[in-house]
């Protein structure tokens, strides 16, 4: 007798549990609930995108500060004076090639050119 009562009670409890589970799933699949879930997901995605944009801005500011330090720019935004232009004579002597006139009177290579 106690065995039958135990199994009857166990079966009834399992039935109530399964019925409640099915009703919850059905409520989640109703159009109102689906719309609310979609809206919640959209809001959550918006928050994530906003946080990503803030992280990118912070990273950009950090990198800009690193570049300012590396380039020696002042905190007030004043740049150091850049060095003056290099002398043209220095540039020309560095890359000058030697040419001589050949038997035809035209300038030609001597084999001593910088390559």
mmCIF file with all atom_site columns, N, CA, C and O in Angstrom, residues 1-8:
data_model
loop_
_atom_site.group_PDB
_atom_site.id
_atom_site.type_symbol
_atom_site.label_atom_id
_atom_site.label_alt_id
_atom_site.label_comp_id
_atom_site.label_asym_id
_atom_site.label_entity_id
_atom_site.label_seq_id
_atom_site.pdbx_PDB_ins_code
_atom_site.Cartn_x
_atom_site.Cartn_y
_atom_site.Cartn_z
_atom_site.occupancy
_atom_site.B_iso_or_equiv
_atom_site.pdbx_formal_charge
_atom_site.auth_seq_id
_atom_site.auth_comp_id
_atom_site.auth_asym_id
_atom_site.auth_atom_id
_atom_site.pdbx_PDB_model_num
ATOM 1  N N  . UNK A 1 1 ? 0.811 -1.186 0.000  1.00 0.00 ? 1 UNK A N  1
ATOM 2  C CA . UNK A 1 1 ? 0.000 0.000  0.000  1.00 0.00 ? 1 UNK A CA 1
ATOM 3  C C  . UNK A 1 1 ? 0.865 1.264  0.000  1.00 0.00 ? 1 UNK A C  1
ATOM 4  O O  . UNK A 1 1 ? 0.571 2.181  -0.762 1.00 0.00 ? 1 UNK A O  1
ATOM 5  N N  . UNK A 1 2 ? 1.901 1.268  0.847  1.00 0.00 ? 2 UNK A N  1
ATOM 6  C CA . UNK A 1 2 ? 2.772 2.451  0.867  1.00 0.00 ? 2 UNK A CA 1
ATOM 7  C C  . UNK A 1 2 ? 3.530 2.604  -0.445 1.00 0.00 ? 2 UNK A C  1
ATOM 8  O O  . UNK A 1 2 ? 3.792 3.716  -0.873 1.00 0.00 ? 2 UNK A O  1
ATOM 9  N N  . UNK A 1 3 ? 3.862 1.483  -1.046 1.00 0.00 ? 3 UNK A N  1
ATOM 10 C CA . UNK A 1 3 ? 4.554 1.535  -2.333 1.00 0.00 ? 3 UNK A CA 1
ATOM 11 C C  . UNK A 1 3 ? 3.701 2.209  -3.381 1.00 0.00 ? 3 UNK A C  1
ATOM 12 O O  . UNK A 1 3 ? 4.185 3.034  -4.158 1.00 0.00 ? 3 UNK A O  1
ATOM 13 N N  . UNK A 1 4 ? 2.467 1.837  -3.447 1.00 0.00 ? 4 UNK A N  1
ATOM 14 C CA . UNK A 1 4 ? 1.564 2.416  -4.437 1.00 0.00 ? 4 UNK A CA 1
ATOM 15 C C  . UNK A 1 4 ? 1.379 3.912  -4.179 1.00 0.00 ? 4 UNK A C  1
ATOM 16 O O  . UNK A 1 4 ? 1.357 4.708  -5.113 1.00 0.00 ? 4 UNK A O  1
ATOM 17 N N  . UNK A 1 5 ? 1.244 4.301  -2.946 1.00 0.00 ? 5 UNK A N  1
ATOM 18 C CA . UNK A 1 5 ? 1.076 5.721  -2.604 1.00 0.00 ? 5 UNK A CA 1
ATOM 19 C C  . UNK A 1 5 ? 2.328 6.509  -2.981 1.00 0.00 ? 5 UNK A C  1
ATOM 20 O O  . UNK A 1 5 ? 2.248 7.638  -3.506 1.00 0.00 ? 5 UNK A O  1
ATOM 21 N N  . UNK A 1 6 ? 3.497 5.909  -2.726 1.00 0.00 ? 6 UNK A N  1
ATOM 22 C CA . UNK A 1 6 ? 4.752 6.585  -3.087 1.00 0.00 ? 6 UNK A CA 1
ATOM 23 C C  . UNK A 1 6 ? 4.834 6.825  -4.595 1.00 0.00 ? 6 UNK A C  1
ATOM 24 O O  . UNK A 1 6 ? 5.130 7.920  -5.047 1.00 0.00 ? 6 UNK A O  1
ATOM 25 N N  . UNK A 1 7 ? 4.550 5.783  -5.371 1.00 0.00 ? 7 UNK A N  1
ATOM 26 C CA . UNK A 1 7 ? 4.659 5.929  -6.824 1.00 0.00 ? 7 UNK A CA 1
ATOM 27 C C  . UNK A 1 7 ? 3.565 6.827  -7.380 1.00 0.00 ? 7 UNK A C  1
ATOM 28 O O  . UNK A 1 7 ? 3.783 7.563  -8.356 1.00 0.00 ? 7 UNK A O  1
ATOM 29 N N  . UNK A 1 8 ? 2.387 6.794  -6.775 1.00 0.00 ? 8 UNK A N  1
ATOM 30 C CA . UNK A 1 8 ? 1.319 7.696  -7.205 1.00 0.00 ? 8 UNK A CA 1
ATOM 31 C C  . UNK A 1 8 ? 1.727 9.146  -6.957 1.00 0.00 ? 8 UNK A C  1
ATOM 32 O O  . UNK A 1 8 ? 1.574 10.017 -7.831 1.00 0.00 ? 8 UNK A O  1
#
